[in-house]
Coordinates of C-alpha atoms and ligand atoms in Angstrom, one line a residue:
Chain A
M21 CA 21.5 35.8 -0.3
P22 CA 25.3 35.2 -0.8
E23 CA 25.8 33.9 -4.3
P24 CA 28.0 30.7 -4.5
S25 CA 31.2 30.9 -6.6
S26 CA 30.9 29.3 -10.0
L27 CA 33.4 26.5 -9.2
K28 CA 31.4 25.6 -6.1
L29 CA 28.1 25.8 -8.1
F30 CA 29.8 23.6 -10.8
L31 CA 30.6 20.9 -8.3
T32 CA 27.3 21.1 -6.6
A33 CA 25.3 20.9 -9.8
A34 CA 27.5 17.9 -11.0
A35 CA 26.9 16.1 -7.8
A36 CA 23.2 16.8 -7.7
R37 CA 22.8 15.6 -11.3
T38 CA 24.8 12.5 -10.5
Y39 CA 22.2 11.6 -7.8
P40 CA 19.3 10.4 -10.0
R41 CA 21.5 7.8 -11.8
V42 CA 22.8 6.5 -8.6
A43 CA 19.5 6.3 -7.0
W44 CA 18.4 4.5 -10.2
L45 CA 21.1 1.9 -9.7
F46 CA 19.7 1.0 -6.3
R47 CA 16.1 1.3 -7.2
S48 CA 15.9 -0.6 -10.5
R49 CA 16.7 -4.2 -10.3
T50 CA 16.4 -5.4 -14.0
W51 CA 19.8 -4.0 -15.1
M52 CA 21.5 -6.7 -13.5
I53 CA 20.3 -9.4 -15.8
Q54 CA 20.2 -7.3 -19.0
E55 CA 23.5 -5.6 -18.7
T56 CA 25.7 -8.1 -17.0
I57 CA 24.7 -11.6 -17.8
L58 CA 24.2 -10.9 -21.5
P59 CA 27.7 -9.5 -22.0
V60 CA 29.2 -12.3 -20.1
L61 CA 27.5 -14.6 -22.5
A62 CA 29.0 -12.7 -25.5
V63 CA 32.4 -13.0 -23.9
S64 CA 32.0 -16.7 -23.3
A65 CA 31.5 -17.1 -27.1
F66 CA 34.8 -15.5 -28.0
A67 CA 36.6 -17.0 -25.0
Y68 CA 35.7 -20.5 -26.1
A69 CA 36.7 -19.8 -29.7
Y70 CA 40.0 -18.7 -28.5
T71 CA 40.5 -21.7 -26.3
A72 CA 39.5 -24.0 -29.1
M73 CA 42.0 -22.4 -31.2
G74 CA 44.8 -22.7 -28.6
A75 CA 45.4 -19.0 -28.5
P76 CA 47.5 -17.6 -25.9
H77 CA 45.8 -17.4 -22.5
E78 CA 45.8 -13.6 -22.5
Y79 CA 43.5 -13.4 -25.4
T80 CA 40.5 -14.4 -23.1
G81 CA 41.7 -11.5 -20.8
F82 CA 41.5 -9.3 -24.0
V83 CA 37.9 -10.2 -24.5
V84 CA 36.8 -9.8 -21.0
L85 CA 38.6 -6.3 -20.8
G86 CA 36.9 -5.5 -24.2
A87 CA 33.5 -6.5 -22.8
A88 CA 33.9 -4.4 -19.7
M89 CA 35.2 -1.2 -21.4
T90 CA 32.6 -1.6 -24.2
T91 CA 29.9 -1.2 -21.5
F92 CA 31.3 2.3 -21.0
W93 CA 31.2 3.0 -24.7
M94 CA 27.6 1.8 -24.9
N95 CA 26.8 4.1 -22.0
V96 CA 28.4 7.0 -23.7
L97 CA 26.4 6.3 -26.9
W98 CA 23.0 5.4 -25.6
G99 CA 23.0 6.9 -22.2
L100 CA 25.0 10.1 -22.2
G101 CA 24.6 10.9 -26.0
A102 CA 20.9 11.0 -25.7
Q103 CA 20.7 12.6 -22.2
L104 CA 20.1 16.3 -23.2
Y105 CA 17.7 15.2 -25.8
W106 CA 15.8 13.4 -23.2
E107 CA 16.1 16.1 -20.7
R108 CA 14.5 18.6 -23.1
D109 CA 11.7 16.3 -23.9
S110 CA 10.9 15.9 -20.1
G111 CA 11.1 19.6 -19.6
N112 CA 14.2 19.5 -17.3
L113 CA 16.5 21.1 -19.9
E114 CA 15.1 24.6 -19.6
L115 CA 15.2 24.4 -15.8
Y116 CA 18.9 23.7 -16.1
V117 CA 19.5 26.3 -18.6
M118 CA 17.5 29.0 -16.6
S119 CA 19.4 28.1 -13.3
P120 CA 22.6 29.6 -12.3
A121 CA 24.5 26.4 -12.5
P122 CA 27.0 26.1 -15.4
M123 CA 25.5 23.7 -18.0
M124 CA 28.9 22.0 -18.2
G125 CA 28.5 21.1 -14.5
V126 CA 25.1 19.7 -15.2
L127 CA 26.4 17.7 -18.1
T128 CA 29.4 16.4 -16.0
G129 CA 26.8 15.3 -13.5
M130 CA 25.2 13.2 -16.2
A131 CA 28.5 11.8 -17.1
L132 CA 29.4 10.9 -13.7
G133 CA 26.1 9.3 -13.0
G134 CA 26.4 7.1 -16.2
M135 CA 30.0 6.4 -15.3
T136 CA 29.1 5.2 -11.7
T137 CA 26.4 2.8 -12.8
T138 CA 28.4 1.6 -15.6
L139 CA 31.4 1.0 -13.4
V140 CA 29.3 -1.4 -11.4
R141 CA 28.2 -3.2 -14.5
A142 CA 31.8 -3.3 -15.9
A143 CA 33.1 -4.5 -12.6
A144 CA 30.4 -7.5 -12.5
I145 CA 31.5 -8.4 -16.0
T146 CA 35.2 -8.3 -15.2
V147 CA 34.7 -10.3 -12.0
S148 CA 32.6 -13.0 -13.6
G149 CA 34.9 -13.1 -16.7
V150 CA 38.0 -13.4 -14.5
L151 CA 36.5 -16.2 -12.4
L152 CA 34.9 -18.1 -15.4
F153 CA 37.9 -18.2 -17.6
D154 CA 40.7 -18.0 -15.2
V155 CA 42.2 -14.8 -16.7
P156 CA 45.7 -14.1 -15.4
I157 CA 45.9 -10.6 -13.7
D158 CA 49.4 -9.4 -13.2
P159 CA 49.8 -5.8 -14.3
T160 CA 53.2 -4.1 -14.7
S161 CA 51.9 -1.3 -12.4
W162 CA 48.6 -0.9 -10.7
G163 CA 49.1 2.8 -10.5
L164 CA 49.7 3.0 -14.3
L165 CA 46.7 0.8 -14.9
A166 CA 44.5 3.1 -12.8
L167 CA 45.9 6.2 -14.6
V168 CA 45.3 4.7 -18.0
F169 CA 41.7 3.6 -16.8
V170 CA 40.9 7.0 -15.5
L171 CA 42.0 8.9 -18.5
T172 CA 40.2 6.5 -20.8
L173 CA 37.1 7.3 -19.0
A174 CA 37.7 10.9 -19.0
A175 CA 38.3 10.8 -22.8
L176 CA 35.2 8.5 -23.5
Y177 CA 32.8 10.7 -21.3
G178 CA 34.2 13.9 -22.7
L179 CA 33.4 12.6 -26.1
G180 CA 29.9 11.5 -24.8
M181 CA 29.3 15.0 -23.4
M182 CA 30.4 16.5 -27.0
F183 CA 27.9 14.0 -28.5
A184 CA 25.1 14.9 -26.2
S185 CA 25.2 18.6 -27.2
L186 CA 25.6 17.7 -30.9
F187 CA 22.7 15.3 -30.8
L188 CA 20.5 18.0 -29.4
L189 CA 21.8 20.4 -31.9
W190 CA 21.3 18.1 -34.9
G191 CA 18.6 16.0 -33.7
R192 CA 18.0 12.4 -34.3
E193 CA 19.9 12.4 -37.6
A194 CA 23.2 12.8 -35.6
W195 CA 22.3 9.9 -33.6
H196 CA 21.6 7.6 -36.4
V197 CA 25.0 8.4 -38.0
V198 CA 26.6 7.5 -34.6
N199 CA 24.6 4.3 -34.4
L200 CA 25.9 3.4 -38.0
L201 CA 29.3 3.8 -36.7
Q202 CA 28.9 1.6 -33.8
E203 CA 29.9 -1.6 -35.4
P204 CA 32.9 -0.1 -37.3
I205 CA 34.0 1.2 -34.0
Y206 CA 33.8 -2.2 -32.2
L207 CA 36.1 -3.4 -35.0
L208 CA 38.5 -0.4 -34.9
S209 CA 38.8 -0.3 -31.3
G210 CA 39.7 -4.0 -31.1
T211 CA 37.0 -4.9 -28.6
N212 CA 37.8 -8.7 -29.0
F213 CA 41.3 -8.8 -30.4
P214 CA 44.5 -6.8 -30.0
V215 CA 44.3 -3.8 -32.3
A216 CA 47.9 -4.4 -33.3
V217 CA 46.8 -6.9 -35.8
L218 CA 44.9 -4.4 -37.8
P219 CA 46.9 -2.8 -40.7
R220 CA 49.2 -0.2 -39.1
A221 CA 47.6 2.9 -40.8
V222 CA 44.0 1.9 -39.7
A223 CA 45.1 1.2 -36.3
V224 CA 46.7 4.6 -36.0
V225 CA 43.5 6.3 -37.2
A226 CA 41.6 4.2 -34.8
T227 CA 43.6 5.4 -31.7
A228 CA 41.6 8.8 -32.1
I229 CA 38.8 6.7 -30.5
P230 CA 39.6 6.9 -26.9
L231 CA 38.4 3.4 -26.5
T232 CA 41.1 2.0 -28.8
A233 CA 44.0 3.9 -27.2
G234 CA 42.7 3.1 -23.7
M235 CA 42.2 -0.6 -24.3
D236 CA 45.5 -0.9 -26.1
A237 CA 47.2 0.6 -23.2
M238 CA 45.5 -1.3 -20.5
R239 CA 46.3 -4.5 -22.5
Q240 CA 49.9 -3.6 -22.4
V241 CA 49.9 -3.0 -18.7
L242 CA 47.7 -5.9 -17.7
F243 CA 48.9 -8.6 -20.0
R244 CA 52.3 -7.3 -21.1
A245 CA 51.0 -7.7 -24.5
P246 CA 52.6 -5.8 -27.5
G247 CA 50.8 -2.5 -28.2
L248 CA 50.5 0.0 -31.0
F249 CA 52.5 2.7 -29.2
D250 CA 54.4 3.1 -26.0
V251 CA 52.0 3.1 -22.9
W252 CA 53.1 6.6 -22.0
A253 CA 52.4 8.0 -25.5
E254 CA 49.0 6.5 -25.1
V255 CA 48.6 8.0 -21.7
G256 CA 49.4 11.4 -23.3
L257 CA 47.2 10.8 -26.2
L258 CA 44.3 10.0 -23.9
A259 CA 44.9 13.0 -21.7
G260 CA 45.0 15.1 -25.0
L261 CA 41.7 13.6 -26.3
A262 CA 39.9 14.1 -23.0
A263 CA 41.0 17.8 -23.0
V264 CA 40.0 18.2 -26.6
F265 CA 36.6 16.6 -26.2
L266 CA 35.8 18.5 -22.9
V267 CA 36.7 21.8 -24.5
A268 CA 34.6 20.9 -27.6
A269 CA 31.6 19.8 -25.3
Q270 CA 31.7 23.1 -23.7
R271 CA 32.0 25.1 -26.9
S272 CA 29.2 23.2 -28.4
L273 CA 27.0 23.5 -25.2
R274 CA 27.4 27.2 -25.4
Y275 CA 26.6 27.3 -29.1
L276 CA 23.7 25.0 -28.5
E277 CA 22.3 27.3 -25.9
R278 CA 22.6 30.4 -28.1
R279 CA 20.9 28.8 -31.1
A280 CA 18.2 27.1 -29.1
K281 CA 17.4 30.4 -27.6
D282 CA 17.3 32.1 -31.1
Q283 CA 15.1 29.3 -32.4
G284 CA 12.9 28.8 -29.4
K285 CA 14.0 25.1 -29.2
L286 CA 14.8 24.6 -25.4
T287 CA 11.4 23.0 -25.0
V288 CA 9.6 20.8 -27.5
R289 CA 6.2 21.5 -26.0
W290 CA 5.3 25.1 -25.1
Q291 CA 2.8 25.9 -22.4
Chain B
M4 CA 18.5 54.4 -17.9
P5 CA 15.4 54.8 -15.6
P6 CA 13.7 58.2 -15.7
M7 CA 15.2 60.6 -13.2
D8 CA 11.9 60.9 -11.2
D9 CA 11.8 57.2 -10.5
P10 CA 14.8 56.4 -8.1
T11 CA 14.3 52.6 -8.0
P12 CA 14.9 50.7 -11.3
A13 CA 12.1 48.5 -12.5
A14 CA 12.2 44.9 -11.5
I15 CA 11.0 43.9 -14.9
R16 CA 11.2 46.3 -18.0
T17 CA 10.6 45.6 -21.7
E18 CA 11.0 48.0 -24.4
A19 CA 9.3 47.4 -27.7
L20 CA 10.1 43.8 -27.3
S21 CA 9.3 41.5 -30.1
R22 CA 9.6 37.8 -30.9
T23 CA 8.9 36.0 -34.0
Y24 CA 9.1 32.3 -34.7
A25 CA 10.1 30.7 -37.8
R26 CA 7.2 28.6 -39.3
P27 CA 8.1 25.0 -39.0
R28 CA 9.3 23.6 -42.3
R29 CA 9.0 19.9 -42.9
R30 CA 12.4 18.6 -43.0
R31 CA 13.8 15.5 -44.6
W32 CA 17.0 13.8 -43.6
W33 CA 18.7 14.7 -47.0
G34 CA 17.8 18.4 -46.6
R35 CA 15.1 20.9 -46.3
K36 CA 11.9 21.3 -48.2
P37 CA 11.6 24.8 -49.6
A38 CA 9.1 26.9 -47.7
G39 CA 5.6 27.3 -48.8
D40 CA 3.9 30.5 -49.7
E41 CA 2.9 31.3 -46.1
P42 CA 5.0 34.1 -44.4
A43 CA 8.2 32.6 -43.0
E44 CA 7.8 34.2 -39.7
F45 CA 5.0 34.1 -37.0
V46 CA 4.9 37.1 -34.7
A47 CA 4.3 36.0 -31.1
L48 CA 5.2 39.2 -29.4
D49 CA 4.8 42.5 -31.1
G50 CA 6.4 45.5 -29.6
V51 CA 5.6 44.9 -25.9
S52 CA 6.6 47.7 -23.5
L53 CA 5.9 46.9 -19.8
S54 CA 7.4 48.1 -16.5
V55 CA 6.9 46.1 -13.3
R56 CA 8.0 47.8 -10.2
P57 CA 9.9 46.0 -7.4
G58 CA 7.4 44.5 -4.9
E59 CA 4.6 44.4 -7.3
L60 CA 2.5 41.3 -8.0
F61 CA 1.8 41.7 -11.6
G62 CA -0.5 39.6 -13.8
L63 CA -0.5 38.8 -17.6
L64 CA -3.9 37.9 -18.9
G65 CA -4.5 36.9 -22.4
P66 CA -6.2 34.2 -24.5
N67 CA -4.3 31.1 -25.7
G68 CA -1.4 31.9 -28.0
A69 CA -1.5 35.6 -26.8
G70 CA 2.3 35.3 -26.2
K71 CA 2.3 35.2 -22.3
T72 CA 4.7 32.3 -22.2
T73 CA 6.9 33.5 -24.9
L74 CA 7.2 36.8 -22.8
I75 CA 8.1 34.7 -19.7
K76 CA 10.6 32.6 -21.6
I77 CA 12.4 35.8 -22.7
L78 CA 12.3 37.3 -19.2
T79 CA 13.7 34.0 -17.8
T80 CA 16.7 34.0 -20.3
L81 CA 15.3 30.9 -22.1
L82 CA 14.5 32.7 -25.3
A83 CA 16.1 35.5 -27.3
P84 CA 14.2 38.4 -28.2
S85 CA 13.8 39.1 -31.9
A86 CA 13.8 42.8 -31.5
G87 CA 13.5 45.4 -28.6
S88 CA 15.0 44.9 -25.1
A89 CA 14.2 43.3 -21.8
F90 CA 15.6 43.9 -18.4
V91 CA 15.1 42.0 -15.2
D92 CA 16.4 43.5 -12.1
G93 CA 18.1 46.1 -14.2
L94 CA 20.0 43.5 -16.1
D95 CA 19.7 42.9 -19.8
V96 CA 18.4 39.4 -20.6
V97 CA 20.6 39.0 -23.6
T98 CA 24.0 40.2 -22.4
E99 CA 23.7 39.6 -18.7
A100 CA 21.7 36.3 -18.4
D101 CA 24.3 34.9 -16.2
A102 CA 23.8 37.7 -13.6
I103 CA 20.0 37.3 -13.8
R104 CA 19.8 33.6 -13.3
P105 CA 20.7 33.4 -9.6
R106 CA 17.8 36.0 -8.9
I107 CA 15.0 34.3 -10.6
N108 CA 13.0 31.1 -10.9
M109 CA 10.0 30.1 -12.9
V110 CA 7.4 27.5 -12.6
S111 CA 4.8 26.8 -15.3
G112 CA 1.5 24.9 -15.0
G113 CA 1.4 21.5 -16.6
E114 CA 5.1 21.2 -16.7
S115 CA 6.5 17.6 -16.9
S116 CA 9.9 18.1 -15.3
G117 CA 11.5 16.1 -12.6
Y118 CA 12.9 12.6 -12.4
G119 CA 10.4 9.8 -12.0
I120 CA 12.9 7.6 -10.2
L121 CA 13.3 10.2 -7.4
N122 CA 10.8 11.0 -4.8
V123 CA 9.3 14.5 -4.3
R124 CA 11.8 15.4 -1.6
E125 CA 14.8 14.4 -3.7
N126 CA 13.6 16.1 -6.7
L127 CA 13.0 19.4 -4.9
W128 CA 16.4 19.0 -3.4
L129 CA 18.1 18.4 -6.8
F130 CA 16.6 21.7 -8.2
A131 CA 17.5 23.6 -5.1
R132 CA 21.1 22.4 -5.3
I133 CA 21.6 23.7 -8.8
Y134 CA 21.0 27.2 -7.3
G135 CA 23.5 26.5 -4.6
V136 CA 21.0 26.2 -1.7
P137 CA 22.7 24.3 1.1
T138 CA 21.1 20.9 1.6
A139 CA 20.0 21.7 5.2
V140 CA 18.4 24.9 4.1
A141 CA 16.8 23.1 1.2
H142 CA 15.1 20.3 3.4
E143 CA 13.9 23.0 5.7
R144 CA 12.2 25.0 2.9
I145 CA 10.9 21.8 1.3
D146 CA 9.1 20.8 4.5
K147 CA 7.5 24.2 4.7
M148 CA 6.4 24.2 1.0
L149 CA 5.1 20.7 1.1
E150 CA 2.9 21.7 4.0
V151 CA 1.7 24.8 2.1
V152 CA 0.5 22.8 -0.8
G153 CA -0.6 19.8 1.3
L154 CA 2.0 17.2 0.0
T155 CA 3.6 16.5 3.2
D156 CA 2.5 12.8 3.2
K157 CA 3.8 12.4 -0.5
A158 CA 7.4 13.6 0.3
K159 CA 8.6 10.1 0.1
S160 CA 6.5 9.2 -3.1
R161 CA 8.2 8.7 -6.4
V162 CA 7.3 11.5 -8.8
T163 CA 6.0 8.7 -11.3
H164 CA 3.4 7.8 -8.6
L165 CA 2.0 11.4 -8.4
S166 CA -1.3 12.6 -9.9
T167 CA -1.1 15.4 -12.4
G168 CA -2.2 18.0 -9.7
Q169 CA 0.2 16.7 -7.2
R170 CA 3.1 17.0 -9.7
Q171 CA 2.0 20.5 -10.4
K172 CA 2.1 21.3 -6.6
M173 CA 5.6 19.9 -6.4
N174 CA 6.7 22.1 -9.2
F175 CA 5.1 25.0 -7.6
C176 CA 7.3 24.3 -4.6
R177 CA 10.3 24.3 -6.7
G178 CA 9.8 28.0 -7.5
F179 CA 9.9 29.0 -4.0
I180 CA 12.6 26.8 -2.6
T181 CA 15.3 28.9 -4.2
D182 CA 13.8 32.0 -2.6
P183 CA 14.2 34.0 -5.7
K184 CA 14.1 37.8 -5.9
I185 CA 11.9 37.8 -9.0
L186 CA 9.6 34.9 -9.5
F187 CA 7.6 33.9 -12.6
L188 CA 4.5 31.8 -12.3
D189 CA 3.0 30.7 -15.7
E190 CA -0.4 29.6 -14.9
P191 CA 0.4 28.2 -11.4
T192 CA -3.1 27.0 -10.6
L193 CA -3.7 25.2 -13.9
G194 CA -5.4 22.0 -13.3
L195 CA -5.7 22.3 -9.5
D196 CA -8.8 21.7 -7.5
V197 CA -10.7 24.6 -6.0
T198 CA -9.3 24.3 -2.4
S199 CA -5.7 23.7 -3.6
A200 CA -5.9 26.8 -6.0
R201 CA -7.3 28.8 -3.2
A202 CA -4.4 27.7 -0.8
I203 CA -1.9 28.5 -3.3
R204 CA -3.3 32.0 -4.0
A205 CA -3.2 32.7 -0.2
F206 CA 0.2 31.6 0.0
V207 CA 1.4 33.7 -2.8
R208 CA -0.3 36.8 -1.4
Q209 CA 1.3 36.1 2.1
W210 CA 4.7 35.4 0.6
M211 CA 4.6 38.8 -1.3
K212 CA 3.4 40.6 1.8
E213 CA 6.1 39.1 4.0
R214 CA 8.8 40.0 1.4
P215 CA 8.2 43.5 0.1
D216 CA 11.4 43.3 -2.0
R217 CA 10.3 40.5 -4.1
T218 CA 8.5 40.7 -7.4
L219 CA 6.2 38.2 -8.9
L220 CA 4.9 37.9 -12.5
L221 CA 1.9 35.5 -13.0
T222 CA 0.0 34.5 -15.9
T223 CA -3.4 33.0 -15.5
H224 CA -6.6 32.3 -17.4
Y225 CA -8.8 32.8 -14.2
M226 CA -9.9 36.3 -14.2
A227 CA -10.9 36.1 -10.6
E228 CA -7.5 35.0 -9.7
A229 CA -5.9 37.9 -11.3
D230 CA -8.4 40.3 -9.8
E231 CA -7.8 38.9 -6.3
L232 CA -4.0 38.6 -6.5
C233 CA -2.6 41.2 -8.8
D234 CA -1.6 44.8 -8.1
R235 CA -1.7 45.4 -11.7
V236 CA -2.7 43.5 -14.8
A237 CA -1.6 43.7 -18.4
I238 CA -4.1 42.3 -20.9
I239 CA -2.4 41.0 -24.0
D240 CA -3.6 39.5 -27.2
K241 CA -1.9 38.6 -30.4
G242 CA 1.4 39.7 -28.9
R243 CA 0.2 43.2 -28.1
V244 CA -0.5 44.9 -24.8
L245 CA -4.1 46.1 -24.9
A246 CA -4.3 47.6 -21.4
C247 CA -2.2 47.7 -18.3
D248 CA -3.5 49.0 -15.0
T249 CA -4.9 48.0 -11.6
P250 CA -7.8 45.7 -11.6
A251 CA -10.1 48.5 -10.3
N252 CA -9.0 51.0 -12.9
L253 CA -9.4 48.4 -15.6
K254 CA -12.9 47.6 -14.4
R255 CA -13.7 51.3 -14.2
R256 CA -13.0 51.5 -18.0
V257 CA -15.9 49.2 -18.9
Q258 CA -18.3 50.6 -16.3
Q259 CA -18.1 54.2 -15.9
Y260 CA -21.0 54.6 -13.4
P261 CA -21.9 52.4 -10.4
L262 CA -24.5 50.0 -11.3
Y263 CA -27.4 48.7 -9.1
E264 CA -29.5 45.8 -9.9
L265 CA -32.9 45.6 -8.3
T266 CA -35.6 43.0 -8.3
L267 CA -39.2 44.2 -8.0
A268 CA -42.3 42.3 -7.2
P269 CA -44.6 42.2 -10.4
G270 CA -47.1 44.8 -10.9
A271 CA -45.0 47.6 -9.6
N272 CA -44.7 50.9 -11.3
G273 CA -42.8 54.1 -10.6
W274 CA -39.7 52.9 -12.2
A275 CA -40.6 54.5 -15.5
D276 CA -39.4 58.1 -14.5
L277 CA -36.4 57.1 -12.4
E278 CA -34.0 58.7 -15.0
A279 CA -35.6 62.0 -14.2
L280 CA -34.2 61.8 -10.7
P281 CA -30.9 63.8 -10.1
G282 CA -27.9 61.7 -10.0
V283 CA -29.3 58.7 -12.0
H284 CA -27.7 58.3 -15.3
Q285 CA -29.8 55.5 -16.7
A286 CA -32.5 53.1 -15.7
T287 CA -33.5 50.1 -17.7
A288 CA -36.2 47.5 -16.7
T289 CA -36.9 43.9 -17.9
T290 CA -40.2 42.4 -16.9
T291 CA -40.2 38.6 -16.3
P292 CA -43.5 36.7 -15.5
T293 CA -42.6 36.8 -11.7
T294 CA -40.5 39.9 -11.2
V295 CA -39.3 43.1 -12.7
E296 CA -35.4 43.4 -13.1
L297 CA -34.2 46.8 -12.9
K298 CA -30.8 48.2 -13.8
V299 CA -29.9 51.7 -12.5
S300 CA -26.6 53.3 -13.2
L301 CA -25.8 56.4 -11.3
S302 CA -23.8 59.3 -11.9
E303 CA -23.7 60.0 -8.2
E304 CA -23.9 57.0 -6.0
P305 CA -25.9 58.5 -3.1
A306 CA -28.7 58.8 -5.5
I307 CA -29.5 55.2 -4.9
G308 CA -31.5 56.3 -1.7
A309 CA -33.7 58.6 -3.7
V310 CA -34.2 55.6 -6.3
V311 CA -35.4 53.3 -3.6
Q312 CA -37.7 55.9 -2.1
A313 CA -39.2 56.7 -5.5
L314 CA -39.9 53.0 -6.0
A315 CA -41.5 52.6 -2.6
T316 CA -43.5 55.7 -3.1
G317 CA -44.7 54.2 -6.3
G318 CA -45.9 51.1 -4.6
G319 CA -43.2 48.9 -5.6
R320 CA -42.0 46.0 -3.5
I321 CA -38.2 45.6 -3.6
L322 CA -37.3 41.9 -3.4
S323 CA -33.6 42.4 -3.6
L324 CA -31.0 45.0 -4.2
K325 CA -27.4 44.6 -5.0
K326 CA -24.6 46.7 -6.4
S327 CA -23.2 45.0 -9.6
E328 CA -19.5 45.1 -9.8
P329 CA -17.9 44.7 -13.3
T330 CA -15.5 41.7 -13.5
L331 CA -12.1 41.6 -15.2
E332 CA -13.9 39.2 -17.6
D333 CA -16.0 42.2 -18.7
V334 CA -12.9 44.0 -19.3
F335 CA -11.2 41.3 -21.1
I336 CA -14.2 40.6 -23.4
E337 CA -14.5 44.4 -24.2
L338 CA -10.8 44.6 -25.0
V339 CA -10.1 41.2 -26.6
G340 CA -13.5 41.0 -28.3
H341 CA -14.3 37.5 -27.0
G342 CA -14.3 35.6 -23.8
L343 CA -11.6 33.0 -22.9
G344 CA -13.9 30.3 -23.2
S345 CA -14.2 30.5 -27.1
E346 CA -10.7 29.6 -27.8
E347 CA -10.0 26.7 -25.5
K348 CA -6.9 24.6 -25.7
G349 CA -7.5 21.2 -27.3
Ligands
ATP413 N1 8.9 27.4 -30.0 C1 7.8 27.9 -30.8 N2 7.9 27.7 -32.1 C2 7.0 28.2 -32.9 N3 5.9 28.9 -32.4 C3 5.8 28.9 -31.1 C4 6.7 28.6 -30.3 N4 6.4 28.9 -28.9 C5 5.2 29.6 -29.1 N5 4.8 29.7 -30.4 C6 3.6 30.3 -30.9 O1 3.7 31.7 -30.3 C7 2.3 32.1 -30.0 C8 2.4 32.5 -28.5 O2 2.5 31.3 -27.8 P1 2.5 31.5 -26.1 O3 3.0 30.1 -25.6 O4 3.5 32.5 -25.7 O5 1.2 31.8 -25.8 P2 0.5 31.9 -24.4 O6 0.0 33.2 -24.3 O7 1.2 31.4 -23.3 O8 -0.8 30.9 -24.6 P3 -1.5 29.9 -23.5 O9 -2.5 30.7 -22.8 O10 -2.2 28.9 -24.5 O11 -0.5 29.3 -22.7 C9 1.5 30.9 -30.3 O12 0.8 31.1 -31.4 C10 2.4 29.7 -30.4 O13 1.9 28.8 -31.4
MG414 MG1 1.3 30.0 -22.0

């Protein structure tokens, strides 16, 4: 039996673990209503408020973009963050740990799965938002927009992968803390308004959240709006954040495995 | 290092392997409650030394909580030993876990793994892929295994729609689809009906026969299963190995002499002085209203002829005669002090 190289196994495992989420996308129908129509309603409230105030037209665009990007954030928090916890409870975690596949590959698969399904959702929100509110779309560069988007997702899901191992390590308490942070993060990341209106110091701190930097950069590219920093600085920041989070995720996974093996906590129920 | 006179390294070897668990402390979100007065540690495995040869089908027998699963978890790199060492395929489970993992697989009875949204085939495919099994090979093996366990018609059913036993069979397949060199089965026939359990035992035996280089470690609560399948059996209780030998040798321990049971028509005599016959170790009789039940143990087996003859001469009519074999259960009760039934899981 030739043993596959670890890179190949990493990719195979990531692809295999992406599969259940994608299958879910096609097999479960309820998500459409729950996760597309409701966000569009929320967007509408802000859009009408901005229209009533006679705010610049891009502001509606801000809101639509914010709603679309927030679905990724929600997925990272609620989906990916709780994923390892859930996998342990259902008995899959120990099968992954026992297998030769690198855990980071499996976790990447979980992230990719969440990303794929959320991409569909975010696209649905964007399309309906753009059509409903006649958002002008004229980016300075499509390539740059794509780069910023990909890096934002990489940083967001890197953060989510780190959360996933930390949540399993610290249990529900960690999750509660992150839940507490949910609203402040909406505020800080400027989901519904340009983050530049925040006090400068607060805004700078807020860019450590990939959602903030990503949205700020995307708004600059898409709507030529003034941003916190230069777009390329934000691109660098996002790449840096992604790298830091991914390395942290890998470290905490390794630590997690060691500690769980010491404490006998890879399974909740023991046979 | 393996001893010089044994050229092949053991497939599985443990040396004074111990594992303790911290007793659960009640936690509050602002901190930890101080521990009570009970000892802080619970000993699940206590100095276990075992050696399983390559090609061997090895059984672990023990009551609930004996430490069987704990031992398997350590050997499958899922749990760290507290003391002692363990080697799988010559590799240390602590320092060489990454090298062990491609060579092993494990299935436990009653496990709830799998993705409900996927069907049986997709699930098995996923868990084959994380071992790097190519998709085409995986499907080929999945077909074969589903047939073995009789799940072929469920290949396209979602896992959520399976019964407990069907789910158990799917997981059983999972263990074989990666074609492991060393396989661990923790109560593989738990909760399966008689026919399915028999099919699975037959398959396990055949799988091992066709692949003399593979090793299989199995735990079970079914004595007959261990007896039928295993080359050697270790009986463990409270984390300690009480005995480890072939089923035949274990049984010889509890019953030194071959034992015959005879049923005689009432009113017979001549059995009273059987013990005087050469080769007869002991003879005991119980009289029931309709029969006389006779138990004769022999120090020399051919003496059974003389016994029958003596009874016939004494006017006894023999209704039945059978050789009574001890079972592993007898061994178990003798060693553990109680049967498996007296400590059932809730
Ligand atoms: N993660 C854990 N934390 C604390 N105690 C544990 C843990 N896992 C097992 N134990 C304890 O260790 C002992 C041995 O458990 P183990 O699961 O190895 O038994 P077993 O022989 O497999 O039993 P069974 O026949 O019921 O499956 C039990 O008393 C159990 O309560
Ligand atoms: Mg067990």
